Amino acid sequence: MSIRDFIAQPSPWRHNNKVDIDFPMLTACLLLMGIGLVMIASASSAVAYTNTGNTFHYFIRHMIYVSIALVAGGVTLFVPMSLWQRYSGWLLVVAFVVLILVLIPGIGREVNGSRRWIGVGIFNIQPSELAKLFMVIFLAGFLVRRKEEVKQRLRGLAKPLFLAGLLAGLLIKEPDYGAAVVMLGSVIIMLYLGGVSLVLSVPLLVILLAGFMAFIGLEGYHMQRLSTFTDPWGDQYGAGYQLTQALIAFGRGEWLGLGLGNSIQKQFFLPEAHTDFVFSVLAEELGMLGALTTLVLFMFVSVRALYIGVWAEQAKQYYSAYVAYGLALLWIAQVLINLGVNTGLLPTKGLTLPFISYGGSSLVVCCISLAMLLRIEWERRTQLLAADSMSKAQITAMAKGVRGAR
């Protein structure tokens, strides 16, 4: 397919000479990106000035990420869901390749003891973000191709879990436990949505849970993380430091916040203030009102994404439905874990907040996911309109035939 043919493909950008997009979904996600831009400018100002001498260094970089992400999302709108389905197997291969490459010294970049990035010039690509997306795309195709096998046979369940387990193993090797948990959780729920039998799944889930508990016990710091978050004040200047500083930020914010740009915790009290803990700074500056508004936006886009999956399934577009479910689950899991970590409900774990946290890979994948959801909703709607037009044409033809017979 040439570039001209690709651009000429029907899409929400050029349907009936107008933009035909799910505007509520698009607007909510753009609002989240706008909130992210504002909070990155505020939360990163102190560390940016100290590291580079430019208060807006990270804000400018994030603006570049936003531009790249919007272009990536715009291009994705032209890609039919059938094309994703056709090449889903190859995309999973790409996921394995990039996760292996990041572990190779000289290719993968190590930051704070974790090798999670591949350097491309002045930018870093985080393969785990692509791996989660490509796993969802592959599993959706598998659930459509092997529908009966997944429902009735153990191997239909074991195959995708085995592949997901391999990907999770590579993620843990980096280590990136948060991404592994998000991906495995989304895969398991997608399998249930695909109709897997409880009788088949319970034994495997027990094995997975036992393996997870055994893994926690292998390293002392794993258990320490799981215990510290229950009482961070017991070691507030050690293992509980980051969480206690985040909780102080929430306390300072009260109902209406200290005002945009007036955070005290971002002044080197709270580590990773513009990445993993940007929501704490948001709560400090915008208060409970700003935090709840952001949470409502996340709830809206997550529920809307699930409804897009339901609508696609009702239209018998099963592949699109499973992709929509998977993307919604990735968003929901990341939001719940990030907010849980920020508020002390979960152990401290580095995981970006979709559309808001600083980071190019996360933002690009979020915009691609959004574009796929918009494409799914548009394809479902245009199919129903085409079917409705065909039915009206058939009724008109039958009526003409009856009049002709008379």
mmCIF file of C-alpha atoms in Angstrom:
data_model
loop_
_atom_site.group_PDB
_atom_site.id
_atom_site.type_symbol
_atom_site.label_atom_id
_atom_site.label_comp_id
_atom_site.label_asym_id
_atom_site.label_seq_id
_atom_site.Cartn_x
_atom_site.Cartn_y
_atom_site.Cartn_z
ATOM 1 C CA MET A 1 0.000 0.000 0.000
ATOM 2 C CA SER A 2 1.452 3.350 -1.068
ATOM 3 C CA ILE A 3 1.373 6.471 1.113
ATOM 4 C CA ARG A 4 -1.263 7.973 -1.207
ATOM 5 C CA ASP A 5 -3.466 4.881 -0.884
ATOM 6 C CA PHE A 6 -2.980 4.916 2.867
ATOM 7 C CA ILE A 7 -4.059 8.551 3.177
ATOM 8 C CA ALA A 8 -7.031 7.873 0.885
ATOM 9 C CA GLN A 9 -8.340 5.219 3.281
ATOM 10 C CA PRO A 10 -11.713 6.133 4.819
ATOM 11 C CA SER A 11 -11.223 7.478 8.320
ATOM 12 C CA PRO A 12 -12.891 9.718 10.910
ATOM 13 C CA TRP A 13 -10.713 12.569 9.571
ATOM 14 C CA ARG A 14 -12.357 12.668 6.154
ATOM 15 C CA HIS A 15 -15.770 11.021 6.371
ATOM 16 C CA ASN A 16 -18.364 12.805 4.178
ATOM 17 C CA ASN A 17 -15.969 15.777 3.914
ATOM 18 C CA LYS A 18 -16.087 16.449 7.649
ATOM 19 C CA VAL A 19 -14.466 15.276 10.870
ATOM 20 C CA ASP A 20 -16.561 12.411 12.260
ATOM 21 C CA ILE A 21 -15.065 11.599 15.663
ATOM 22 C CA ASP A 22 -16.338 10.692 19.111
ATOM 23 C CA PHE A 23 -15.891 14.248 20.398
ATOM 24 C CA PRO A 24 -16.770 13.568 24.074
ATOM 25 C CA MET A 25 -13.969 10.979 24.262
ATOM 26 C CA LEU A 26 -11.514 13.149 22.347
ATOM 27 C CA THR A 27 -12.320 16.254 24.414
ATOM 28 C CA ALA A 28 -11.874 14.476 27.749
ATOM 29 C CA CYS A 29 -8.484 13.058 26.716
ATOM 30 C CA LEU A 30 -7.316 16.444 25.405
ATOM 31 C CA LEU A 31 -8.342 18.009 28.713
ATOM 32 C CA LEU A 32 -6.221 15.424 30.547
ATOM 33 C CA MET A 33 -3.283 16.219 28.266
ATOM 34 C CA GLY A 34 -3.791 19.923 28.959
ATOM 35 C CA ILE A 35 -3.793 19.284 32.700
ATOM 36 C CA GLY A 36 -0.625 17.253 32.224
ATOM 37 C CA LEU A 37 1.095 20.093 30.380
ATOM 38 C CA VAL A 38 0.238 22.596 33.089
ATOM 39 C CA MET A 39 1.314 20.283 35.917
ATOM 40 C CA ILE A 40 4.579 19.305 34.196
ATOM 41 C CA ALA A 41 5.425 23.011 33.823
ATOM 42 C CA SER A 42 4.784 23.536 37.520
ATOM 43 C CA ALA A 43 6.064 20.290 39.077
ATOM 44 C CA SER A 44 9.327 20.181 37.094
ATOM 45 C CA SER A 45 10.340 23.833 37.434
ATOM 46 C CA ALA A 46 12.658 23.440 40.426
ATOM 47 C CA VAL A 47 14.462 20.319 39.244
ATOM 48 C CA ALA A 48 14.680 21.712 35.686
ATOM 49 C CA TYR A 49 16.334 24.917 36.851
ATOM 50 C CA THR A 50 18.800 23.026 39.042
ATOM 51 C CA ASN A 51 19.735 20.491 36.368
ATOM 52 C CA THR A 52 19.768 22.701 33.273
ATOM 53 C CA GLY A 53 19.418 26.338 34.324
ATOM 54 C CA ASN A 54 16.143 26.534 32.382
ATOM 55 C CA THR A 55 12.950 26.422 34.430
ATOM 56 C CA PHE A 56 10.931 25.201 31.427
ATOM 57 C CA HIS A 57 13.370 22.521 30.195
ATOM 58 C CA TYR A 58 11.096 19.539 30.937
ATOM 59 C CA PHE A 59 8.000 21.473 29.914
ATOM 60 C CA ILE A 60 9.509 22.165 26.468
ATOM 61 C CA ARG A 61 10.486 18.523 26.074
ATOM 62 C CA HIS A 62 6.986 17.488 27.098
ATOM 63 C CA MET A 63 5.540 19.864 24.505
ATOM 64 C CA ILE A 64 7.629 18.059 21.894
ATOM 65 C CA TYR A 65 6.315 14.730 23.198
ATOM 66 C CA VAL A 66 2.745 16.025 22.957
ATOM 67 C CA SER A 67 3.310 17.101 19.331
ATOM 68 C CA ILE A 68 4.767 13.700 18.409
ATOM 69 C CA ALA A 69 1.943 11.924 20.231
ATOM 70 C CA LEU A 70 -0.762 13.931 18.437
ATOM 71 C CA VAL A 71 0.833 13.199 15.052
ATOM 72 C CA ALA A 72 1.055 9.487 15.927
ATOM 73 C CA GLY A 73 -2.599 9.503 16.960
ATOM 74 C CA GLY A 74 -3.626 11.326 13.784
ATOM 75 C CA VAL A 75 -1.833 8.774 11.608
ATOM 76 C CA THR A 76 -3.364 5.884 13.575
ATOM 77 C CA LEU A 77 -6.863 7.130 12.720
ATOM 78 C CA PHE A 78 -6.187 6.176 9.093
ATOM 79 C CA VAL A 79 -5.342 2.554 9.994
ATOM 80 C CA PRO A 80 -8.315 0.157 9.692
ATOM 81 C CA MET A 81 -8.771 -2.283 12.564
ATOM 82 C CA SER A 82 -8.519 -5.129 10.053
ATOM 83 C CA LEU A 83 -4.901 -4.124 9.421
ATOM 84 C CA TRP A 84 -4.060 -4.317 13.130
ATOM 85 C CA GLN A 85 -5.678 -7.751 13.225
ATOM 86 C CA ARG A 86 -3.752 -8.965 10.181
ATOM 87 C CA TYR A 87 -0.352 -8.039 11.611
ATOM 88 C CA SER A 88 -1.067 -8.679 15.307
ATOM 89 C CA GLY A 89 1.288 -11.668 15.391
ATOM 90 C CA TRP A 90 4.174 -9.641 13.970
ATOM 91 C CA LEU A 91 3.518 -6.863 16.472
ATOM 92 C CA LEU A 92 3.919 -9.384 19.302
ATOM 93 C CA VAL A 93 7.251 -10.416 17.787
ATOM 94 C CA VAL A 94 8.275 -6.742 17.777
ATOM 95 C CA ALA A 95 7.324 -6.555 21.477
ATOM 96 C CA PHE A 96 9.637 -9.460 22.304
ATOM 97 C CA VAL A 97 12.463 -8.016 20.209
ATOM 98 C CA VAL A 98 12.417 -4.566 21.826
ATOM 99 C CA LEU A 99 12.177 -6.038 25.331
ATOM 100 C CA ILE A 100 15.231 -8.196 24.603
ATOM 101 C CA LEU A 101 17.140 -5.293 23.054
ATOM 102 C CA VAL A 102 16.614 -3.091 26.111
ATOM 103 C CA LEU A 103 18.409 -5.674 28.263
ATOM 104 C CA ILE A 104 21.536 -5.636 26.076
ATOM 105 C CA PRO A 105 24.284 -3.360 27.478
ATOM 106 C CA GLY A 106 25.089 -0.586 25.053
ATOM 107 C CA ILE A 107 21.575 -0.581 23.631
ATOM 108 C CA GLY A 108 19.442 -0.283 26.739
ATOM 109 C CA ARG A 109 19.982 2.749 28.959
ATOM 110 C CA GLU A 110 20.154 2.298 32.716
ATOM 111 C CA VAL A 111 18.588 4.947 34.962
ATOM 112 C CA ASN A 112 18.314 4.590 38.757
ATOM 113 C CA GLY A 113 19.274 0.925 38.581
ATOM 114 C CA SER A 114 16.648 -0.005 35.971
ATOM 115 C CA ARG A 115 17.331 -0.742 32.308
ATOM 116 C CA ARG A 116 14.007 0.292 30.765
ATOM 117 C CA TRP A 117 14.911 2.613 27.895
ATOM 118 C CA ILE A 118 16.447 2.423 24.436
ATOM 119 C CA GLY A 119 18.245 5.607 23.479
ATOM 120 C CA VAL A 120 17.355 7.188 20.153
ATOM 121 C CA GLY A 121 19.358 10.409 19.915
ATOM 122 C CA ILE A 122 18.317 12.779 22.688
ATOM 123 C CA PHE A 123 15.129 10.787 23.355
ATOM 124 C CA ASN A 124 14.506 7.520 25.199
ATOM 125 C CA ILE A 125 11.980 4.930 24.059
ATOM 126 C CA GLN A 126 10.398 2.754 26.755
ATOM 127 C CA PRO A 127 9.692 -0.672 25.187
ATOM 128 C CA SER A 128 7.336 -1.732 27.994
ATOM 129 C CA GLU A 129 4.733 0.761 26.755
ATOM 130 C CA LEU A 130 4.791 -0.782 23.280
ATOM 131 C CA ALA A 131 4.795 -4.310 24.717
ATOM 132 C CA LYS A 132 1.573 -3.721 26.676
ATOM 133 C CA LEU A 133 -0.175 -2.281 23.611
ATOM 134 C CA PHE A 134 1.013 -5.016 21.237
ATOM 135 C CA MET A 135 0.035 -7.763 23.701
ATOM 136 C CA VAL A 136 -3.531 -6.421 23.780
ATOM 137 C CA ILE A 137 -3.643 -6.245 19.964
ATOM 138 C CA PHE A 138 -2.356 -9.826 19.665
ATOM 139 C CA LEU A 139 -4.627 -11.271 22.356
ATOM 140 C CA ALA A 140 -7.709 -9.700 20.763
ATOM 141 C CA GLY A 141 -6.883 -11.509 17.515
ATOM 142 C CA PHE A 142 -6.216 -14.763 19.379
ATOM 143 C CA LEU A 143 -9.587 -14.586 21.138
ATOM 144 C CA VAL A 144 -11.328 -14.175 17.778
ATOM 145 C CA ARG A 145 -9.361 -16.917 15.964
ATOM 146 C CA ARG A 146 -9.431 -19.467 18.801
ATOM 147 C CA LYS A 147 -12.755 -18.604 20.386
ATOM 148 C CA GLU A 148 -13.938 -22.174 20.962
ATOM 149 C CA GLU A 149 -10.500 -23.383 22.019
ATOM 150 C CA VAL A 150 -10.255 -20.655 24.651
ATOM 151 C CA LYS A 151 -13.687 -21.548 26.026
ATOM 152 C CA GLN A 152 -13.369 -25.325 26.077
ATOM 153 C CA ARG A 153 -9.710 -26.388 26.229
ATOM 154 C CA LEU A 154 -6.953 -25.769 28.717
ATOM 155 C CA ARG A 155 -4.387 -25.151 26.003
ATOM 156 C CA GLY A 156 -6.523 -22.320 24.637
ATOM 157 C CA LEU A 157 -5.986 -20.571 27.960
ATOM 158 C CA ALA A 158 -2.415 -21.714 28.517
ATOM 159 C CA LYS A 159 -1.053 -20.398 25.190
ATOM 160 C CA PRO A 160 -1.772 -16.680 25.708
ATOM 161 C CA LEU A 161 -0.867 -16.905 29.397
ATOM 162 C CA PHE A 162 2.456 -18.489 28.470
ATOM 163 C CA LEU A 163 3.254 -15.687 25.999
ATOM 164 C CA ALA A 164 2.138 -13.046 28.499
ATOM 165 C CA GLY A 165 4.281 -14.739 31.153
ATOM 166 C CA LEU A 166 7.334 -14.546 28.885
ATOM 167 C CA LEU A 167 6.737 -10.849 28.274
ATOM 168 C CA ALA A 168 6.222 -10.293 32.000
ATOM 169 C CA GLY A 169 9.492 -12.110 32.698
ATOM 170 C CA LEU A 170 11.360 -9.745 30.383
ATOM 171 C CA LEU A 171 9.678 -6.762 32.058
ATOM 172 C CA ILE A 172 10.672 -8.018 35.504
ATOM 173 C CA LYS A 173 14.228 -8.484 34.271
ATOM 174 C CA GLU A 174 14.512 -4.718 33.578
ATOM 175 C CA PRO A 175 12.966 -4.474 36.301
ATOM 176 C CA ASP A 176 9.532 -2.945 35.621
ATOM 177 C CA TYR A 177 7.121 -4.677 37.972
ATOM 178 C CA GLY A 178 4.357 -2.138 37.480
ATOM 179 C CA ALA A 179 4.174 -2.740 33.723
ATOM 180 C CA ALA A 180 4.228 -6.512 34.287
ATOM 181 C CA VAL A 181 1.297 -6.325 36.726
ATOM 182 C CA VAL A 182 -0.713 -4.045 34.411
ATOM 183 C CA MET A 183 -0.154 -6.281 31.394
ATOM 184 C CA LEU A 184 -0.881 -9.586 33.182
ATOM 185 C CA GLY A 185 -3.970 -8.165 34.866
ATOM 186 C CA SER A 186 -5.329 -6.883 31.558
ATOM 187 C CA VAL A 187 -4.600 -10.199 29.826
ATOM 188 C CA ILE A 188 -6.408 -12.235 32.491
ATOM 189 C CA ILE A 189 -9.521 -10.020 32.417
ATOM 190 C CA MET A 190 -9.534 -10.054 28.592
ATOM 191 C CA LEU A 191 -9.506 -13.864 28.704
ATOM 192 C CA TYR A 192 -12.561 -13.813 30.980
ATOM 193 C CA LEU A 193 -14.295 -11.400 28.621
ATOM 194 C CA GLY A 194 -13.427 -13.827 25.821
ATOM 195 C CA GLY A 195 -15.497 -16.493 27.549
ATOM 196 C CA VAL A 196 -12.873 -18.625 29.291
ATOM 197 C CA SER A 197 -14.312 -21.205 31.664
ATOM 198 C CA LEU A 198 -13.811 -20.734 35.423
ATOM 199 C CA VAL A 199 -13.126 -24.472 35.735
ATOM 200 C CA LEU A 200 -10.159 -24.126 33.376
ATOM 201 C CA SER A 201 -8.827 -20.853 34.718
ATOM 202 C CA VAL A 202 -8.840 -21.347 38.487
ATOM 203 C CA PRO A 203 -5.943 -23.869 38.600
ATOM 204 C CA LEU A 204 -3.740 -21.669 36.408
ATOM 205 C CA LEU A 205 -4.568 -18.562 38.408
ATOM 206 C CA VAL A 206 -3.647 -20.371 41.630
ATOM 207 C CA ILE A 207 -0.289 -21.304 40.094
ATOM 208 C CA LEU A 208 0.285 -17.690 38.987
ATOM 209 C CA LEU A 209 -0.573 -16.375 42.455
ATOM 210 C CA ALA A 210 1.742 -18.907 44.108
ATOM 211 C CA GLY A 211 4.545 -17.932 41.727
ATOM 212 C CA PHE A 212 3.971 -14.248 42.501
ATOM 213 C CA MET A 213 4.144 -14.837 46.266
ATOM 214 C CA ALA A 214 7.306 -16.912 45.849
ATOM 215 C CA PHE A 215 8.847 -14.143 43.766
ATOM 216 C CA ILE A 216 8.113 -11.573 46.458
ATOM 217 C CA GLY A 217 9.964 -13.690 48.978
ATOM 218 C CA LEU A 218 13.108 -13.992 46.817
ATOM 219 C CA GLU A 219 14.319 -10.468 47.555
ATOM 220 C CA GLY A 220 14.102 -8.722 50.889
ATOM 221 C CA TYR A 221 13.273 -5.326 49.405
ATOM 222 C CA HIS A 222 10.140 -6.726 47.731
ATOM 223 C CA MET A 223 8.662 -7.617 51.104
ATOM 224 C CA GLN A 224 9.937 -4.342 52.539
ATOM 225 C CA ARG A 225 8.020 -2.377 49.895
ATOM 226 C CA LEU A 226 4.873 -4.343 50.614
ATOM 227 C CA SER A 227 5.141 -3.633 54.339
ATOM 228 C CA THR A 228 6.432 -0.038 54.287
ATOM 229 C CA PHE A 229 3.360 1.473 52.616
ATOM 230 C CA THR A 230 1.149 0.269 55.479
ATOM 231 C CA ASP A 231 3.121 2.446 57.929
ATOM 232 C CA PRO A 232 5.387 4.861 56.020
ATOM 233 C CA TRP A 233 5.738 7.102 59.087
ATOM 234 C CA GLY A 234 7.575 4.289 60.833
ATOM 235 C CA ASP A 235 10.546 4.977 58.537
ATOM 236 C CA GLN A 236 9.706 8.411 57.173
ATOM 237 C CA TYR A 237 13.324 9.315 56.381
ATOM 238 C CA GLY A 238 14.148 5.934 54.848
ATOM 239 C CA ALA A 239 11.956 3.483 52.919
ATOM 240 C CA GLY A 240 8.806 5.516 53.599
ATOM 241 C CA TYR A 241 10.246 8.898 52.607
ATOM 242 C CA GLN A 242 8.649 9.226 49.163
ATOM 243 C CA LEU A 243 5.206 8.210 50.353
ATOM 244 C CA THR A 244 5.245 10.453 53.424
ATOM 245 C CA GLN A 245 6.194 13.439 51.257
ATOM 246 C CA ALA A 246 3.347 12.609 48.859
ATOM 247 C CA LEU A 247 0.879 12.424 51.747
ATOM 248 C CA ILE A 248 2.144 15.763 53.056
ATOM 249 C CA ALA A 249 1.402 17.225 49.596
ATOM 250 C CA PHE A 250 -2.193 15.975 49.809
ATOM 251 C CA GLY A 251 -2.516 17.429 53.295
ATOM 252 C CA ARG A 252 -1.214 20.830 52.244
ATOM 253 C CA GLY A 253 -3.657 21.028 49.333
ATOM 254 C CA GLU A 254 -6.801 20.768 51.474
ATOM 255 C CA TRP A 255 -9.968 21.598 49.483
ATOM 256 C CA LEU A 256 -8.891 24.310 47.022
ATOM 257 C CA GLY A 257 -5.100 23.942 46.979
ATOM 258 C CA LEU A 258 -2.219 26.327 47.485
ATOM 259 C CA GLY A 259 -2.579 27.745 43.981
ATOM 260 C CA LEU A 260 -0.973 26.791 40.686
ATOM 261 C CA GLY A 261 2.838 26.937 40.962
ATOM 262 C CA ASN A 262 2.829 27.251 44.759
ATOM 263 C CA SER A 263 3.696 23.656 45.652
ATOM 264 C CA ILE A 264 6.264 23.305 48.409
ATOM 265 C CA GLN A 265 6.790 19.555 48.021
ATOM 266 C CA LYS A 266 8.135 19.930 44.473
ATOM 267 C CA GLN A 267 11.055 21.888 45.920
ATOM 268 C CA PHE A 268 13.133 18.686 46.213
ATOM 269 C CA PHE A 269 11.065 17.255 49.064
ATOM 270 C CA LEU A 270 9.105 14.887 46.825
ATOM 271 C CA PRO A 271 11.253 12.774 44.444
ATOM 272 C CA GLU A 272 9.922 12.196 40.891
ATOM 273 C CA ALA A 273 7.470 15.066 41.344
ATOM 274 C CA HIS A 274 6.850 15.477 37.583
ATOM 275 C CA THR A 275 6.711 11.780 36.690
ATOM 276 C CA ASP A 276 5.311 9.115 39.032
ATOM 277 C CA PHE A 277 4.083 11.537 41.727
ATOM 278 C CA VAL A 278 2.723 14.374 39.609
ATOM 279 C CA PHE A 279 -0.773 13.703 40.980
ATOM 280 C CA SER A 280 0.445 14.572 44.493
ATOM 281 C CA VAL A 281 1.674 17.956 43.274
ATOM 282 C CA LEU A 282 -1.628 18.446 41.457
ATOM 283 C CA ALA A 283 -3.517 17.763 44.697
ATOM 284 C CA GLU A 284 -1.262 20.178 46.603
ATOM 285 C CA GLU A 285 -1.699 23.034 44.120
ATOM 286 C CA LEU A 286 -5.296 22.473 42.981
ATOM 287 C CA GLY A 287 -6.641 20.829 46.115
ATOM 288 C CA MET A 288 -9.301 18.179 46.492
ATOM 289 C CA LEU A 289 -11.415 19.934 43.858
ATOM 290 C CA GLY A 290 -8.703 19.665 41.198
ATOM 291 C CA ALA A 291 -7.864 16.075 42.145
ATOM 292 C CA LEU A 292 -11.520 14.993 41.960
ATOM 293 C CA THR A 293 -12.005 16.785 38.629
ATOM 294 C CA THR A 294 -9.039 14.899 37.188
ATOM 295 C CA LEU A 295 -10.359 11.635 38.617
ATOM 296 C CA VAL A 296 -13.792 12.259 37.057
ATOM 297 C CA LEU A 297 -12.133 12.769 33.648
ATOM 298 C CA PHE A 298 -10.270 9.475 34.039
ATOM 299 C CA MET A 299 -13.482 7.717 35.039
ATOM 300 C CA PHE A 300 -15.262 9.144 32.003
ATOM 301 C CA VAL A 301 -12.636 8.089 29.429
ATOM 302 C CA SER A 302 -12.291 4.623 31.014
ATOM 303 C CA VAL A 303 -16.029 3.949 31.069
ATOM 304 C CA ARG A 304 -16.400 5.421 27.583
ATOM 305 C CA ALA A 305 -13.667 3.082 26.300
ATOM 306 C CA LEU A 306 -15.491 0.095 27.821
ATOM 307 C CA TYR A 307 -18.753 1.230 26.206
ATOM 308 C CA ILE A 308 -16.980 1.490 22.849
ATOM 309 C CA GLY A 309 -16.052 -2.170 23.302
ATOM 310 C CA VAL A 310 -19.650 -3.069 24.182
ATOM 311 C CA TRP A 311 -20.977 -1.193 21.135
ATOM 312 C CA ALA A 312 -18.467 -2.942 18.857
ATOM 313 C CA GLU A 313 -19.445 -6.329 20.288
ATOM 314 C CA GLN A 314 -23.133 -5.581 19.717
ATOM 315 C CA ALA A 315 -22.236 -4.797 16.093
ATOM 316 C CA LYS A 316 -20.444 -8.202 15.929
ATOM 317 C CA GLN A 317 -17.056 -6.531 15.466
ATOM 318 C CA TYR A 318 -15.475 -8.872 17.995
ATOM 319 C CA TYR A 319 -11.832 -8.079 17.310
ATOM 320 C CA SER A 320 -12.437 -4.362 17.741
ATOM 321 C CA ALA A 321 -14.433 -5.058 20.899
ATOM 322 C CA TYR A 322 -11.604 -7.028 22.526
ATOM 323 C CA VAL A 323 -9.065 -4.356 21.576
ATOM 324 C CA ALA A 324 -11.272 -1.669 23.144
ATOM 325 C CA TYR A 325 -11.667 -3.735 26.312
ATOM 326 C CA GLY A 326 -7.921 -4.296 26.501
ATOM 327 C CA LEU A 327 -7.027 -0.636 26.003
ATOM 328 C CA ALA A 328 -9.598 0.409 28.613
ATOM 329 C CA LEU A 329 -8.156 -2.112 31.069
ATOM 330 C CA LEU A 330 -4.619 -0.798 30.512
ATOM 331 C CA TRP A 331 -5.775 2.740 31.275
ATOM 332 C CA ILE A 332 -7.817 1.688 34.308
ATOM 333 C CA ALA A 333 -4.990 -0.406 35.766
ATOM 334 C CA GLN A 334 -2.402 2.345 35.334
ATOM 335 C CA VAL A 335 -4.667 5.003 36.833
ATOM 336 C CA LEU A 336 -5.617 2.831 39.817
ATOM 337 C CA ILE A 337 -2.014 1.829 40.528
ATOM 338 C CA ASN A 338 -0.604 5.341 40.111
ATOM 339 C CA LEU A 339 -3.277 6.949 42.290
ATOM 340 C CA GLY A 340 -3.028 4.086 44.774
ATOM 341 C CA VAL A 341 0.721 4.656 45.084
ATOM 342 C CA ASN A 342 0.308 8.430 45.415
ATOM 343 C CA THR A 343 -2.273 8.095 48.183
ATOM 344 C CA GLY A 344 -0.568 5.245 50.060
ATOM 345 C CA LEU A 345 -3.148 2.591 49.204
ATOM 346 C CA LEU A 346 -0.567 0.531 47.271
ATOM 347 C CA PRO A 347 3.171 -0.117 47.622
ATOM 348 C CA THR A 348 5.414 2.463 45.979
ATOM 349 C CA LYS A 349 5.956 1.522 42.331
ATOM 350 C CA GLY A 350 7.029 3.621 39.391
ATOM 351 C CA LEU A 351 4.183 3.821 36.875
ATOM 352 C CA THR A 352 3.127 6.795 34.788
ATOM 353 C CA LEU A 353 -0.294 8.418 34.987
ATOM 354 C CA PRO A 354 -1.834 8.216 31.469
ATOM 355 C CA PHE A 355 -1.908 11.528 29.517
ATOM 356 C CA ILE A 356 -0.491 13.468 32.482
ATOM 357 C CA SER A 357 2.914 12.189 33.649
ATOM 358 C CA TYR A 358 6.121 13.358 31.982
ATOM 359 C CA GLY A 359 7.373 10.859 29.412
ATOM 360 C CA GLY A 360 7.244 10.537 25.656
ATOM 361 C CA SER A 361 6.672 6.788 25.259
ATOM 362 C CA SER A 362 3.681 6.729 27.597
ATOM 363 C CA LEU A 363 2.113 9.768 25.951
ATOM 364 C CA VAL A 364 2.600 8.455 22.403
ATOM 365 C CA VAL A 365 1.094 5.061 23.272
ATOM 366 C CA CYS A 366 -1.814 6.763 25.046
ATOM 367 C CA CYS A 367 -2.584 8.844 21.934
ATOM 368 C CA ILE A 368 -2.286 5.782 19.682
ATOM 369 C CA SER A 369 -4.674 3.931 22.007
ATOM 370 C CA LEU A 370 -7.092 6.867 21.932
ATOM 371 C CA ALA A 371 -6.959 6.958 18.131
ATOM 372 C CA MET A 372 -7.681 3.214 17.963
ATOM 373 C CA LEU A 373 -10.706 3.669 20.225
ATOM 374 C CA LEU A 374 -11.965 6.543 18.056
ATOM 375 C CA ARG A 375 -11.446 4.373 14.964
ATOM 376 C CA ILE A 376 -13.353 1.464 16.550
ATOM 377 C CA GLU A 377 -16.286 3.708 17.457
ATOM 378 C CA TRP A 378 -16.331 5.218 13.955
ATOM 379 C CA GLU A 379 -16.144 1.845 12.161
ATOM 380 C CA ARG A 380 -18.956 0.485 14.308
ATOM 381 C CA ARG A 381 -21.150 3.513 13.598
ATOM 382 C CA THR A 382 -20.473 3.593 9.860
ATOM 383 C CA GLN A 383 -21.213 -0.135 9.600
ATOM 384 C CA LEU A 384 -24.585 0.346 11.290
ATOM 385 C CA LEU A 385 -25.382 3.321 9.032
ATOM 386 C CA ALA A 386 -24.430 1.283 5.955
ATOM 387 C CA ALA A 387 -26.604 -1.624 7.099
ATOM 388 C CA ASP A 388 -29.506 0.761 7.800
ATOM 389 C CA SER A 389 -29.159 2.361 4.343
ATOM 390 C CA MET A 390 -29.087 -1.089 2.720
ATOM 391 C CA SER A 391 -32.240 -2.129 4.567
ATOM 392 C CA LYS A 392 -34.046 1.016 3.414
ATOM 393 C CA ALA A 393 -32.908 0.380 -0.161
ATOM 394 C CA GLN A 394 -34.191 -3.210 0.008
ATOM 395 C CA ILE A 395 -37.552 -2.045 1.353
ATOM 396 C CA THR A 396 -37.793 0.555 -1.427
ATOM 397 C CA ALA A 397 -36.939 -2.071 -4.061
ATOM 398 C CA MET A 398 -39.551 -4.474 -2.664
ATOM 399 C CA ALA A 399 -42.171 -1.719 -2.673
ATOM 400 C CA LYS A 400 -41.397 -0.919 -6.305
ATOM 401 C CA GLY A 401 -41.658 -4.593 -7.167
ATOM 402 C CA VAL A 402 -45.080 -4.846 -5.558
ATOM 403 C CA ARG A 403 -46.337 -1.753 -7.421
ATOM 404 C CA GLY A 404 -44.958 -3.151 -10.691
ATOM 405 C CA ALA A 405 -46.778 -6.453 -10.149
ATOM 406 C CA ARG A 406 -50.042 -4.563 -9.733
#
